[in-house]
C-alpha atoms as an extended CHARMM CRD file, in Angstrom:
* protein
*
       116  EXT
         1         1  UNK       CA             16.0230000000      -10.5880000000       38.6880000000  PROA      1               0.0000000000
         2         2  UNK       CA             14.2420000000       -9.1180000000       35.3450000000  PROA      2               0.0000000000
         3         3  UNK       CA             12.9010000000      -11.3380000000       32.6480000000  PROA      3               0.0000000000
         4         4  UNK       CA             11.7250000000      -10.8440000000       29.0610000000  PROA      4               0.0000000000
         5         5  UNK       CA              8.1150000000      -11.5490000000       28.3610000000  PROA      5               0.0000000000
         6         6  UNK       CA              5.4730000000      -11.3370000000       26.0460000000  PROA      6               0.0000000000
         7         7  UNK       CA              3.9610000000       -7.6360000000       26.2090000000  PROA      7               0.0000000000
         8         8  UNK       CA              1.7830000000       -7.8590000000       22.7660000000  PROA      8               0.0000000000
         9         9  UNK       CA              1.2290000000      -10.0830000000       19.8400000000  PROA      9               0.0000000000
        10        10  UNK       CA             -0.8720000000       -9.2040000000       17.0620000000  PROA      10              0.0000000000
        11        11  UNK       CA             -2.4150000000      -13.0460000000       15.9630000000  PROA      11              0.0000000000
        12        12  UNK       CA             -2.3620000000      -13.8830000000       11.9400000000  PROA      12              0.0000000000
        13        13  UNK       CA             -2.2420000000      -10.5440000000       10.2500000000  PROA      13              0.0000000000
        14        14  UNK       CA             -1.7100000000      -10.5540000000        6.3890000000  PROA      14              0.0000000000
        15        15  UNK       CA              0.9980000000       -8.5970000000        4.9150000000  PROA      15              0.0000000000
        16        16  UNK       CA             -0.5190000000       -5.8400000000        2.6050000000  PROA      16              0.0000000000
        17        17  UNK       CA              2.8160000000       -4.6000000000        1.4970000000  PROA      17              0.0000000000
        18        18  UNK       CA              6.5220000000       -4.3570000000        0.9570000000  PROA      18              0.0000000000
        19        19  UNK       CA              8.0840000000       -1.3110000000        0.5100000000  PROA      19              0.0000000000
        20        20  UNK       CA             12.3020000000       -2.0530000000       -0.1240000000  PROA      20              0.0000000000
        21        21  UNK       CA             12.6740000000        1.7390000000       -0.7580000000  PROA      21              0.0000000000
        22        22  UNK       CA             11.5440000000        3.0240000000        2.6050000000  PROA      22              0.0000000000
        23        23  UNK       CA             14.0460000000        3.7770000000        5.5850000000  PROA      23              0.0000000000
        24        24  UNK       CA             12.9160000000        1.0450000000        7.1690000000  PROA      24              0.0000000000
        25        25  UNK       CA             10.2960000000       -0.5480000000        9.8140000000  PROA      25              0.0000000000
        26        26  UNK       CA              6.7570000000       -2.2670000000        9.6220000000  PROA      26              0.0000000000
        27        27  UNK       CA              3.8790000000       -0.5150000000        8.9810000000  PROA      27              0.0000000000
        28        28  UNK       CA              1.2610000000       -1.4580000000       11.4510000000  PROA      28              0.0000000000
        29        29  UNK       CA             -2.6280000000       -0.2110000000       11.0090000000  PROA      29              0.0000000000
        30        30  UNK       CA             -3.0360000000        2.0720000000       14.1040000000  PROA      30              0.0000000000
        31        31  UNK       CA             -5.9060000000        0.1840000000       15.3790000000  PROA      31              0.0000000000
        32        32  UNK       CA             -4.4860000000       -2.6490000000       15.4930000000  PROA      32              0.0000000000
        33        33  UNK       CA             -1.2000000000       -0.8110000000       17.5550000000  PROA      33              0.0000000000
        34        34  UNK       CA             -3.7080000000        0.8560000000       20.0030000000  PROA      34              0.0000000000
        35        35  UNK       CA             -5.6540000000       -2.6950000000       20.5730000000  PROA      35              0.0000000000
        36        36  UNK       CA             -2.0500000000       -4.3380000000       20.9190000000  PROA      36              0.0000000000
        37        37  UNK       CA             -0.4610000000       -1.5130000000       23.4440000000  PROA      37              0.0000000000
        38        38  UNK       CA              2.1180000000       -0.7160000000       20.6670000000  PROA      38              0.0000000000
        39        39  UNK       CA              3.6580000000        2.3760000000       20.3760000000  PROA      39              0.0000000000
        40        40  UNK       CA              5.5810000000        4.2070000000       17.6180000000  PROA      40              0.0000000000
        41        41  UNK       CA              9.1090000000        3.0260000000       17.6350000000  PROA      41              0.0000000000
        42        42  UNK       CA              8.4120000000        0.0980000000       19.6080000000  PROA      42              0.0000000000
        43        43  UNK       CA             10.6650000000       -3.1710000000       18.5500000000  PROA      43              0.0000000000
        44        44  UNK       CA              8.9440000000       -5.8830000000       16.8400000000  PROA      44              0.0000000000
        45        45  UNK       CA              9.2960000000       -9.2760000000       15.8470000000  PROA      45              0.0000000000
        46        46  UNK       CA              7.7740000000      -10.5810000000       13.0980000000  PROA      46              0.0000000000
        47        47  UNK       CA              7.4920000000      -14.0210000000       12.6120000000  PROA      47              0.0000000000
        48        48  UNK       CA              6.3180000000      -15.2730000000        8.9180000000  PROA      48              0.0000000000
        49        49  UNK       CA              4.1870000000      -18.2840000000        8.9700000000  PROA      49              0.0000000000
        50        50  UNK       CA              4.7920000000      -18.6490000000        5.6010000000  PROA      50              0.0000000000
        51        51  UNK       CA              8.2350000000      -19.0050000000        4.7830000000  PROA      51              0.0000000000
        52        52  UNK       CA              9.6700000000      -19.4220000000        8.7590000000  PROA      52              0.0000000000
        53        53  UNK       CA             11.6160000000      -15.8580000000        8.8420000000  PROA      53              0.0000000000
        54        54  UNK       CA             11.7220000000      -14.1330000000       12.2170000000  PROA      54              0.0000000000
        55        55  UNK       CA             12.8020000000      -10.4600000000       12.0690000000  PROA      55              0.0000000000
        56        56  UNK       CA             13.2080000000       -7.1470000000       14.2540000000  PROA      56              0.0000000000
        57        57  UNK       CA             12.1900000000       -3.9420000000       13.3130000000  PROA      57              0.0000000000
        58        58  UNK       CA             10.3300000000       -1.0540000000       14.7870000000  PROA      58              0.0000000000
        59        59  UNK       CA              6.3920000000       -0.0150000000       14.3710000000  PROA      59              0.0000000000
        60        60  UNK       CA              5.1330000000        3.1700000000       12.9800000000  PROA      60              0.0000000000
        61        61  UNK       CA              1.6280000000        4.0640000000       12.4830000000  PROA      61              0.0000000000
        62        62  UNK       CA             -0.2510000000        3.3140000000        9.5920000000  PROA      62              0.0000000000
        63        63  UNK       CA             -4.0250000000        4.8290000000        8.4550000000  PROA      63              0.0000000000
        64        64  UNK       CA             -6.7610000000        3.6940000000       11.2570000000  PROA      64              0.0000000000
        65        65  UNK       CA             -9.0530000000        1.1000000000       10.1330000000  PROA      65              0.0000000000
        66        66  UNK       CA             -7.2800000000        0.1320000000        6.9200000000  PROA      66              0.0000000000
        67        67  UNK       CA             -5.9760000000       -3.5270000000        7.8130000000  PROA      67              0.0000000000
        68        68  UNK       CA             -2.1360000000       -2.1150000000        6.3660000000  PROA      68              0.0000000000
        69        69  UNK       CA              0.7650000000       -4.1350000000        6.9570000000  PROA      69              0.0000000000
        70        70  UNK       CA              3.5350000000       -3.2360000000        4.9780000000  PROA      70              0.0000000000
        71        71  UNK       CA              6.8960000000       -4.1260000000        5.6550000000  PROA      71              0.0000000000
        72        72  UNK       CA              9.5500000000       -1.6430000000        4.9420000000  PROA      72              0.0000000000
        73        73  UNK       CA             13.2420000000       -1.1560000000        4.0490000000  PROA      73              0.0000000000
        74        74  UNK       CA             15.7020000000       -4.6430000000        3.8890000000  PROA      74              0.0000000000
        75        75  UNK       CA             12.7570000000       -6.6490000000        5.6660000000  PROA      75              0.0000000000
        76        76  UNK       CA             10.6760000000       -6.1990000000        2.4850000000  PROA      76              0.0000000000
        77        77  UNK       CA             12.5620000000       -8.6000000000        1.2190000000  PROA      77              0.0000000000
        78        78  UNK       CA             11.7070000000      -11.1630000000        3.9410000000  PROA      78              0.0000000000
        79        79  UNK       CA              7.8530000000      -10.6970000000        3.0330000000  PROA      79              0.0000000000
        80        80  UNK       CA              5.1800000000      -11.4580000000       -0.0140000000  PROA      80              0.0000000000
        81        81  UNK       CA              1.8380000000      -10.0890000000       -0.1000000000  PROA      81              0.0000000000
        82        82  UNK       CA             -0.3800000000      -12.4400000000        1.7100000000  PROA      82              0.0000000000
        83        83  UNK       CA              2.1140000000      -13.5470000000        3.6240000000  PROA      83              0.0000000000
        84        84  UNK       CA              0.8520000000      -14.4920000000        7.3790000000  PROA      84              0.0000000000
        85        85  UNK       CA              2.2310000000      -12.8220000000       10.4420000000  PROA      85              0.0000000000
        86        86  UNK       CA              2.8580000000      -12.7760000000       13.9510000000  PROA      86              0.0000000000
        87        87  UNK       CA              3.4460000000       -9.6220000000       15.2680000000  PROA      87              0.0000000000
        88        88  UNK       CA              5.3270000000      -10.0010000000       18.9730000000  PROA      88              0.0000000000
        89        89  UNK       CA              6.6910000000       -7.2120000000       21.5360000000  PROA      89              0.0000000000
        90        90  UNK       CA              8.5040000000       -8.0040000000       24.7330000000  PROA      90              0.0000000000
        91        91  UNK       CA              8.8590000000       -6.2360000000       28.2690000000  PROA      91              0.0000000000
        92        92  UNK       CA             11.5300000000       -6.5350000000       30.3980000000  PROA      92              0.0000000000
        93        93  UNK       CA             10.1350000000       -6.7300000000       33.9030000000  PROA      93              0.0000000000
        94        94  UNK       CA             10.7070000000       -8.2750000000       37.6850000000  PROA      94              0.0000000000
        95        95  UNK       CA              9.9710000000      -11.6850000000       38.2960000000  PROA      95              0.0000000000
        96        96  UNK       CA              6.8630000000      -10.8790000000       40.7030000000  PROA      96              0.0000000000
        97        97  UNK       CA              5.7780000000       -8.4550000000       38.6030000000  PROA      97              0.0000000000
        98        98  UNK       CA              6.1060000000      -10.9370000000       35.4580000000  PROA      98              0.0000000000
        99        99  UNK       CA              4.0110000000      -14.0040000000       37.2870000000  PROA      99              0.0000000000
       100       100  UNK       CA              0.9010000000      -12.0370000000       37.3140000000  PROA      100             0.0000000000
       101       101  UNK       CA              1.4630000000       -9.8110000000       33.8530000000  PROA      101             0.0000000000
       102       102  UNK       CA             -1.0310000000      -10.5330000000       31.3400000000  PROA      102             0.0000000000
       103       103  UNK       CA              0.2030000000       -9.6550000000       27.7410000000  PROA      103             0.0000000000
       104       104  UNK       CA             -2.6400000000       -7.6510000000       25.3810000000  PROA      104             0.0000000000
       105       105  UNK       CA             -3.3060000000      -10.7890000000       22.8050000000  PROA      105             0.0000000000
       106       106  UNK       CA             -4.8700000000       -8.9740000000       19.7410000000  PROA      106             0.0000000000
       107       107  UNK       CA             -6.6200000000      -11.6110000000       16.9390000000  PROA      107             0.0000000000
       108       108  UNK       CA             -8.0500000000       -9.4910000000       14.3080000000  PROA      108             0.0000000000
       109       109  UNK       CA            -10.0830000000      -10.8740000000       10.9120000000  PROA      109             0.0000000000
       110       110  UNK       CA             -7.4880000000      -12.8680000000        9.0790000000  PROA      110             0.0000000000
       111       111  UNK       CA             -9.2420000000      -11.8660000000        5.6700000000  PROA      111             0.0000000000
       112       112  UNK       CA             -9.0400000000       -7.9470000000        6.4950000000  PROA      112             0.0000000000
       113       113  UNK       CA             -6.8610000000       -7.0590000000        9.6040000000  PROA      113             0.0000000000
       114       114  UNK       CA             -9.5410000000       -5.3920000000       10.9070000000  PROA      114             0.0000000000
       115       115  UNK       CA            -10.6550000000       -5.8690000000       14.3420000000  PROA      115             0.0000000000
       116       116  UNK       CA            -13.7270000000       -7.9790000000       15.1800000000  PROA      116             0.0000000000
């Protein structure tokens, strides 16, 4: 039997942008991807703190060490600026292998989206 679980989550990130005319995606400080074990084109959810929204979309790279996330395309519209995030990726995986699996838990400044 495979389950889904929690591969990465990215803890209280603030949303730095919304771009409604880009093709689509979130926009995810590289960083904070590498410190997650996100890659480009990876599905995401997004869960908004602020208004309740959950979302999918897929990460691309933003600028190292610049705290940007900008949410592109339709889910722009799902967003403010300052909005607070959860960032979450899932595996699928075999039971055994799922029991002792520890997710990469990523809590960077809330202020900045840097990493402490």
């Amino acid at each position: 039997m495979q389950i889904h679980v929690v591969k990465s989550k990215i803890h209280r990130v603030k949303v730095t942008g919304a771009d409604l005319n880009y093709i689509g995606s979130i926009t995810i400080d590289e960083d904070l991807m590498d410190a997650a074990n996100i890659i480009q084109g990876e599905k995401v959810q997004i869960v908004n703190n602020n208004n309740g929204e959950r979302l999918e979309t897929y990460a691309i790279p933003g600028p190292r060490n610049s705290g940007e996330i900008t949410l592109n395309g339709a889910a722009a519209r799902r967003v403010a600026p300052g909005d607070v995030l959860i960032l979450i990726t899932y595996a699928l995986m075999e039971l055994e292998e799922a029991k002792t699996f520890k997710p990469a838990m990523v809590f960077p400044d809330e202020e900045t989206n840097l990493l402490r």
